[in-house]
Coordinates of C-alpha atoms and ligand atoms in Angstrom, one line a residue:
X1 CA 41.8 91.7 78.0
X2 CA 45.5 90.6 78.1
X3 CA 46.1 87.1 78.6
X4 CA 49.3 86.0 80.7
X5 CA 50.9 82.8 82.0
X6 CA 53.3 82.6 84.5
X7 CA 55.9 79.6 84.5
X8 CA 57.5 79.1 87.9
X9 CA 54.7 80.8 89.4
X10 CA 55.5 79.5 93.1
X11 CA 59.1 81.0 93.3
X12 CA 60.5 84.3 94.0
X13 CA 60.1 85.8 90.7
X14 CA 56.7 84.0 90.1
X15 CA 55.3 85.5 93.5
X16 CA 56.5 89.0 92.6
X17 CA 54.8 88.7 89.1
X18 CA 51.7 87.5 90.9
X19 CA 51.8 90.5 93.4
X20 CA 51.8 93.0 90.3
X21 CA 49.1 91.0 88.6
X22 CA 47.0 91.3 91.7
X23 CA 47.6 94.8 92.4
X24 CA 46.9 95.7 88.8
X25 CA 43.3 94.2 89.0
X26 CA 44.0 90.3 89.2
X27 CA 41.4 88.4 87.3
X28 CA 39.2 91.5 86.5
X29 CA 42.1 92.9 84.5
X30 CA 44.2 89.9 83.2
X31 CA 43.1 86.5 81.7
X32 CA 45.3 84.0 83.2
X33 CA 46.2 81.0 80.9
X34 CA 48.7 78.9 82.6
X35 CA 50.3 78.9 86.2
X36 CA 53.1 76.4 86.9
X37 CA 54.9 75.2 90.0
X38 CA 57.4 72.2 91.0
X39 CA 55.9 71.2 94.5
X40 CA 54.1 73.9 96.4
X41 CA 50.6 72.7 95.5
X42 CA 48.8 74.8 98.0
X43 CA 50.0 78.0 97.0
X44 CA 49.9 77.2 93.3
X45 CA 46.2 76.2 93.8
X46 CA 45.3 79.5 95.6
X47 CA 46.8 81.7 92.9
X48 CA 45.0 79.6 90.3
X49 CA 41.7 80.1 91.8
X50 CA 42.3 83.6 92.5
X51 CA 43.2 84.4 88.9
X52 CA 40.7 81.9 87.6
X53 CA 43.4 80.4 85.6
X54 CA 42.7 77.9 82.7
X55 CA 45.3 75.4 83.8
X56 CA 47.6 74.9 86.7
X57 CA 50.5 72.5 86.3
X58 CA 52.9 70.8 88.9
X59 CA 56.4 69.5 87.7
X60 CA 56.2 66.5 89.5
X61 CA 53.6 63.9 88.8
X62 CA 53.0 62.6 92.3
X63 CA 51.9 65.8 93.4
X64 CA 48.8 65.8 90.8
X65 CA 46.2 64.1 93.1
X66 CA 46.7 67.0 95.6
X67 CA 46.7 69.7 93.1
X68 CA 43.3 67.9 91.7
X69 CA 41.9 68.1 95.2
X70 CA 42.8 71.6 95.9
X71 CA 41.4 72.7 92.9
X72 CA 38.2 70.6 92.9
X73 CA 35.1 72.7 91.7
X74 CA 37.1 75.6 90.8
X75 CA 36.9 75.1 86.9
X76 CA 40.9 75.0 86.7
X77 CA 42.0 72.3 84.7
X78 CA 45.3 70.4 86.2
X79 CA 48.0 68.7 84.8
X80 CA 51.5 67.4 86.0
X81 CA 54.8 66.5 84.6
X82 CA 57.7 68.2 82.4
X83 CA 55.6 67.4 79.1
X84 CA 52.5 69.2 80.6
X85 CA 54.5 72.2 81.4
X86 CA 55.6 72.4 77.9
X87 CA 52.1 71.7 76.6
X88 CA 50.9 74.6 79.1
X89 CA 53.6 76.8 77.3
X90 CA 51.6 75.9 73.8
X91 CA 48.5 77.7 75.0
X92 CA 48.7 81.1 73.5
X93 CA 49.3 84.2 75.9
X94 CA 49.9 87.8 75.3
X95 CA 52.5 87.9 78.0
X96 CA 54.5 84.9 79.5
X97 CA 56.8 85.0 82.4
X98 CA 59.7 82.7 82.3
X99 CA 60.4 82.4 85.9
X100 CA 61.3 78.5 86.4
X101 CA 64.9 78.0 87.8
X102 CA 67.6 76.3 85.8
X103 CA 67.6 74.4 82.5
X104 CA 64.0 73.4 83.2
X105 CA 62.9 76.6 82.1
X106 CA 64.5 76.4 78.4
X107 CA 61.8 74.3 76.7
X108 CA 58.8 76.2 78.1
X109 CA 60.2 79.3 77.3
X110 CA 61.0 78.4 73.7
X111 CA 57.4 76.9 73.2
X112 CA 56.1 80.2 74.4
X113 CA 57.7 82.2 71.8
X114 CA 56.3 80.2 69.1
X115 CA 52.9 82.0 69.3
X116 CA 54.5 85.4 69.0
X117 CA 53.5 87.7 72.0
X118 CA 55.9 88.8 74.8
X119 CA 58.4 86.6 77.0
X120 CA 59.4 88.3 80.0
X121 CA 62.6 86.4 80.3
X122 CA 64.0 86.0 84.2
X123 CA 65.2 82.4 83.4
X124 CA 68.7 83.3 82.4
X125 CA 69.9 79.9 82.0
X126 CA 67.7 79.8 78.6
X127 CA 69.8 82.5 77.2
X128 CA 73.2 80.8 78.6
X129 CA 72.4 77.5 77.2
X130 CA 70.6 78.5 73.9
X131 CA 70.9 82.0 73.2
X132 CA 71.0 82.2 69.6
X133 CA 68.2 79.6 69.2
X134 CA 66.1 81.5 71.4
X135 CA 66.6 84.7 69.6
X136 CA 66.1 83.1 66.3
X137 CA 62.9 81.5 67.5
X138 CA 61.7 84.9 68.7
X139 CA 62.6 86.5 65.3
X140 CA 61.0 83.6 63.3
X141 CA 57.7 83.8 65.1
X142 CA 57.5 87.8 65.7
X143 CA 57.8 87.4 69.5
X144 CA 59.6 89.9 71.8
X145 CA 61.8 88.8 74.7
X146 CA 62.2 91.3 77.4
X147 CA 64.9 90.8 79.7
X148 CA 63.8 90.6 83.4
X149 CA 67.1 90.0 85.2
X150 CA 67.6 93.4 86.8
X151 CA 70.9 94.2 85.2
X152 CA 69.6 93.3 81.7
X153 CA 66.4 95.2 82.1
X154 CA 68.7 97.9 83.1
X155 CA 70.7 97.7 79.9
X156 CA 67.6 97.5 77.9
X157 CA 66.3 100.7 79.5
X158 CA 69.7 102.5 79.2
X159 CA 69.7 101.4 75.4
X160 CA 66.0 102.6 74.7
X161 CA 66.2 105.2 72.0
X162 CA 70.0 104.9 71.6
X163 CA 72.2 103.7 68.5
X164 CA 73.6 100.5 69.8
X165 CA 76.6 101.2 67.0
X166 CA 77.6 104.1 69.5
X167 CA 77.9 101.8 72.5
X168 CA 81.4 101.4 73.7
X169 CA 81.0 99.4 76.6
X170 CA 78.2 97.7 79.1
X171 CA 78.8 97.2 82.5
X172 CA 76.7 95.1 84.9
X173 CA 77.1 95.5 88.5
X174 CA 77.3 92.7 91.1
X175 CA 76.5 93.2 95.0
X176 CA 79.5 90.8 95.6
X177 CA 77.2 88.8 97.8
X178 CA 77.5 87.8 101.5
X179 CA 81.3 86.7 100.8
X180 CA 82.5 90.0 98.9
X181 CA 85.3 90.5 101.7
X182 CA 86.0 86.9 102.7
X183 CA 89.5 85.5 102.4
X184 CA 90.0 82.3 100.2
X185 CA 90.7 80.3 103.5
X186 CA 87.5 81.3 105.2
X187 CA 85.4 80.8 101.6
X188 CA 86.7 77.3 101.6
X189 CA 84.6 76.6 104.6
X190 CA 81.6 78.5 103.8
X191 CA 78.1 76.7 104.6
X192 CA 74.9 76.5 102.5
X193 CA 73.4 78.8 105.2
X194 CA 75.8 81.4 105.0
X195 CA 76.0 81.3 101.1
X196 CA 72.1 81.7 101.2
X197 CA 72.1 84.9 103.3
X198 CA 72.3 87.4 100.4
X199 CA 72.9 91.1 101.9
X200 CA 70.3 93.0 99.5
X201 CA 68.0 90.8 97.4
X202 CA 65.5 88.4 98.6
X203 CA 65.5 85.5 96.1
X204 CA 65.3 81.6 95.4
X205 CA 68.2 79.7 97.3
X206 CA 69.8 78.4 94.2
X207 CA 70.2 82.0 92.8
X208 CA 71.4 83.4 96.1
X209 CA 74.1 80.7 96.4
X210 CA 75.0 81.5 92.8
X211 CA 75.5 85.1 93.9
X212 CA 77.5 84.1 96.7
X213 CA 79.9 82.2 94.5
X214 CA 79.5 84.8 91.4
X215 CA 78.2 82.0 89.3
X216 CA 75.2 84.2 88.9
X217 CA 77.2 87.1 87.6
X218 CA 78.9 84.7 85.2
X219 CA 75.8 83.4 83.8
X220 CA 74.9 87.1 83.6
X221 CA 78.0 88.0 81.6
X222 CA 77.0 85.3 79.2
X223 CA 73.4 86.4 79.1
X224 CA 74.6 90.0 78.2
X225 CA 76.5 88.8 75.4
X226 CA 73.9 86.5 74.0
X227 CA 71.0 89.0 74.4
X228 CA 72.6 92.2 73.4
X229 CA 75.2 90.9 71.0
X230 CA 78.0 92.9 72.2
X231 CA 81.4 91.2 72.0
X232 CA 82.8 89.9 75.4
X233 CA 85.6 92.8 75.7
X234 CA 83.0 95.2 75.7
X235 CA 81.1 93.8 78.7
X236 CA 82.3 94.2 82.2
X237 CA 81.5 93.4 85.9
X238 CA 81.5 95.9 88.6
X239 CA 81.2 95.3 92.2
X240 CA 78.7 97.5 93.8
X241 CA 77.6 96.7 97.3
X242 CA 74.6 98.7 97.6
X243 CA 72.7 97.3 94.5
X244 CA 71.3 100.5 93.5
X245 CA 73.0 101.0 90.1
X246 CA 72.0 97.8 88.2
X247 CA 74.1 98.5 85.0
X248 CA 75.7 101.3 83.1
X249 CA 76.0 101.7 79.4
X250 CA 79.0 103.9 78.2
X251 CA 78.8 105.6 74.5
X252 CA 81.5 106.7 72.2
X253 CA 81.2 110.2 73.4
X254 CA 82.4 109.5 76.8
X255 CA 78.7 109.7 78.2
X256 CA 77.5 106.9 80.6
X257 CA 73.8 106.1 81.2
X258 CA 73.4 104.4 84.3
X259 CA 70.1 102.6 85.7
X260 CA 69.2 103.0 89.4
X261 CA 66.5 101.4 91.4
X262 CA 65.9 99.8 94.6
X263 CA 66.8 96.0 94.9
X264 CA 63.3 94.7 94.3
X265 CA 62.7 92.7 91.2
X266 CA 59.0 94.1 90.9
X267 CA 60.8 97.0 89.1
X268 CA 62.1 94.8 86.3
X269 CA 59.0 92.6 86.1
X270 CA 56.9 95.6 86.3
X271 CA 58.9 97.1 83.3
X272 CA 58.3 94.1 81.2
X273 CA 54.8 93.7 82.1
X274 CA 53.8 97.2 81.1
X275 CA 56.3 97.6 78.3
X276 CA 56.5 99.6 75.9
X277 CA 54.7 101.9 78.2
X278 CA 55.7 102.8 81.8
X279 CA 53.2 101.5 84.4
X280 CA 52.5 102.5 88.1
X281 CA 55.0 99.9 90.2
X282 CA 54.7 99.8 93.8
X283 CA 58.6 99.7 94.7
X284 CA 60.2 101.8 97.4
X285 CA 61.4 105.0 95.9
X286 CA 65.1 105.8 96.1
X287 CA 66.2 108.3 98.6
X288 CA 69.9 108.9 97.6
X289 CA 70.3 111.5 100.4
X290 CA 69.6 108.9 102.9
X291 CA 71.8 106.5 101.2
X292 CA 74.6 109.1 101.4
X293 CA 77.1 107.3 99.1
X294 CA 77.5 104.4 96.6
X295 CA 80.7 102.5 96.2
X296 CA 82.3 100.6 93.7
X297 CA 85.1 98.1 93.5
X298 CA 86.7 95.6 90.8
X299 CA 85.9 91.9 91.1
X300 CA 88.6 89.7 92.5
X301 CA 89.2 86.9 89.9
X302 CA 91.3 84.7 92.4
X303 CA 88.5 84.3 95.1
X304 CA 85.6 84.2 92.4
X305 CA 86.9 82.1 89.5
X306 CA 83.4 81.8 87.9
X307 CA 84.0 85.2 86.1
X308 CA 87.0 84.0 84.4
X309 CA 85.1 80.8 83.4
X310 CA 82.6 82.6 81.9
X311 CA 84.9 84.6 79.9
X312 CA 85.9 81.2 78.4
X313 CA 82.5 80.3 77.7
X314 CA 81.9 83.7 76.1
X315 CA 84.8 83.1 73.8
X316 CA 84.1 79.7 72.7
X317 CA 80.2 79.9 72.6
X318 CA 78.4 77.3 70.6
X319 CA 77.6 74.5 73.1
X320 CA 79.8 75.9 75.9
X321 CA 77.1 77.7 77.5
X322 CA 75.1 74.7 77.9
X323 CA 77.9 72.6 79.4
X324 CA 78.7 75.5 81.8
X325 CA 75.4 76.0 83.0
X326 CA 74.7 72.1 83.5
X327 CA 78.1 71.5 85.5
X328 CA 77.3 74.6 87.5
X329 CA 73.9 73.1 88.3
X330 CA 75.3 69.7 89.4
X331 CA 78.0 71.6 91.4
X332 CA 75.5 73.6 93.0
X333 CA 73.1 70.4 94.0
X334 CA 76.4 68.9 95.4
X335 CA 77.3 71.9 97.6
X336 CA 73.6 72.1 98.7
X337 CA 73.8 68.4 99.7
X338 CA 76.7 68.9 101.5
X339 CA 79.0 66.9 99.3
X340 CA 81.2 69.4 97.9
X341 CA 82.9 72.7 99.4
X342 CA 81.9 76.0 98.4
X343 CA 85.0 76.6 96.3
X344 CA 84.7 73.0 95.0
X345 CA 82.1 74.4 92.7
X346 CA 84.3 76.4 90.4
X347 CA 86.7 73.3 90.2
X348 CA 83.8 70.9 89.1
X349 CA 82.8 73.3 86.5
X350 CA 86.3 74.2 85.3
X351 CA 87.2 70.3 85.1
X352 CA 83.8 69.3 83.4
X353 CA 84.5 72.2 80.7
X354 CA 88.2 70.6 80.2
X355 CA 87.0 66.9 80.0
X356 CA 84.1 68.2 77.2
X357 CA 86.6 70.4 75.3
X358 CA 89.1 67.5 75.0
X359 CA 86.6 64.9 74.1
X360 CA 84.1 66.8 71.7
X361 CA 85.2 70.4 71.6
X362 CA 82.4 73.0 72.6
X363 CA 82.3 75.5 69.8
X364 CA 79.9 74.2 67.7
X365 CA 76.8 76.0 67.2
X366 CA 73.8 74.1 68.0
X367 CA 71.3 73.5 65.0
X368 CA 68.5 72.7 67.3
X369 CA 67.2 72.4 70.9
X370 CA 67.8 68.7 71.0
X371 CA 71.6 69.3 70.5
X372 CA 71.5 71.7 73.6
X373 CA 69.5 69.2 75.7
X374 CA 71.7 66.6 74.8
X375 CA 74.8 68.6 75.9
X376 CA 73.0 69.5 78.8
X377 CA 72.5 65.8 80.1
X378 CA 76.1 64.8 79.0
X379 CA 77.6 67.8 81.1
X380 CA 75.5 66.6 84.0
X381 CA 77.0 63.1 83.7
X382 CA 80.5 64.5 83.6
X383 CA 80.2 67.0 86.1
X384 CA 78.5 64.4 88.7
X385 CA 81.7 62.1 88.0
X386 CA 84.0 65.0 88.6
X387 CA 82.2 66.0 91.7
X388 CA 82.1 62.3 93.1
X389 CA 85.9 62.2 92.4
X390 CA 86.6 65.4 94.6
X391 CA 84.5 63.9 97.5
X392 CA 86.6 63.7 100.5
X393 CA 84.7 61.0 102.4
Ligands
NAD401 P1 62.7 80.1 92.7 O1 63.6 78.8 93.2 O2 62.4 80.8 94.0 O3 61.6 79.5 92.1 C1 61.6 78.5 90.8 C2 60.4 78.3 90.3 O4 60.6 77.2 89.3 C3 59.2 77.8 91.5 O5 58.2 78.0 90.9 C4 59.6 76.2 91.3 O6 58.5 75.5 91.7 C5 59.9 76.1 89.7 N1 60.7 75.0 89.4 C6 61.8 74.4 90.0 N2 62.4 73.4 89.5 C7 61.4 73.2 88.4 C8 61.6 72.3 87.3 N3 62.3 71.0 87.4 N4 60.5 72.3 86.6 C9 59.3 73.2 86.7 N5 59.4 74.1 87.5 C10 60.4 74.2 88.6 O7 63.7 80.9 91.9 P2 63.5 82.4 91.7 O8 64.7 83.1 92.5 O9 62.3 82.9 91.4 O10 64.3 82.5 90.2 C11 63.6 81.9 88.8 C12 64.5 82.3 87.8 O11 64.6 83.9 87.7 C13 65.9 81.6 87.7 O12 66.4 81.4 86.5 C14 66.8 83.1 88.3 O13 68.2 82.9 87.7 C15 66.1 84.2 87.7 N6 66.2 85.4 88.5 C16 65.8 85.6 89.6 C17 65.9 86.7 90.4 C18 65.3 87.0 91.8 O14 65.4 88.1 92.4 N7 64.6 85.8 92.4 C19 66.4 87.9 89.8 C20 66.9 87.8 88.5 C21 66.9 86.5 88.0
MG402 MG1 70.4 89.7 88.1

């Protein structure tokens, strides 16, 4: 029986993963090692009982008594805290979902790679902050990383059986988010509720807001560069409001392979779950005649500066990804708390990168995870200073 763990089990990706596992037979078909969440103890406990998990872990220590109570008599071990999540990743599992949001997903993903097996990687922040270390760790331990971001799963699928040397360009699509057609003046006043309302995808609130600002696509450009190794000039973003074509790969003979599918993450998760085979996945089937048309447009770098910043990060590499992601997370926290305007997020990230480049330079390749985590912490301090300086109150 195959063993699995789900990190970030209570989130959007975690719930979609749970849905597929349950439909595939649940505890009868898979042995569940670890399930983790941050605060939703009730949901975590329900899943742990149903899948008969070995251990359930919450990120926040103060939730431990509630988790213990919710799982009393179930035989499921309980634990809490960041270290406990990392320790849960040390327990071997054949297939691990990395579905925590933000840089908090890096350490558990890295630790899970050390026992070989497969890491289904939804946590794009791991590749953005520590791409080369992650790939090296996977190689050293014979582990396989399967991209779960829809665009990256699409590129992966389009490349299957192809010669990577014959690739001319890789295009990842972006829906354009809820503000695709908004003028700059209106963007300046965009609210959190407006930014969360993604037109096509149902996702966690942080990634939904990142989609509105196109910081999500910025992370994905860097993710493409790090995971597939193509140089930045070969990687493009194309706005495609219907979110049906997820990525395209162009070859030297002029042919282009496109990957199409409904806007449902269970396709990409299911692909990773069944890989290298194709399994049954219960997503809605495409009806192109009913859709009628698909449209495409170039992204607007003026209204969405995140893409330009990502290009800079892809050029510098080294610790730039860790700094970029940390600054973005702080900027997002400030926007969500009402302390920063929507456009202020890009300003905070740009200024933080400028300050850090001037202070230390960001191009040095990290030799270990500690260096990445140190840059993550330092960039957060600098970004917070920057955001505080921009506050209007
Ligand atoms: P979410 O906010 O819905 O869920 C995040 C999960 O992480 C939850 O289980 C939460 O409890 C946990 N978590 C949050 N902070 C934590 C911390 N500090 N320590 C430990 N656990 C913590 O997010 P999501 O939309 O499911 O996204 C998860 C990841 O997948 C992100 O990296 C996101 O970019 C990526 N992703 C998501 C989608 C999507 O459709 N939702 C698509 C592509 C990629
Ligand atoms: Mg994506």
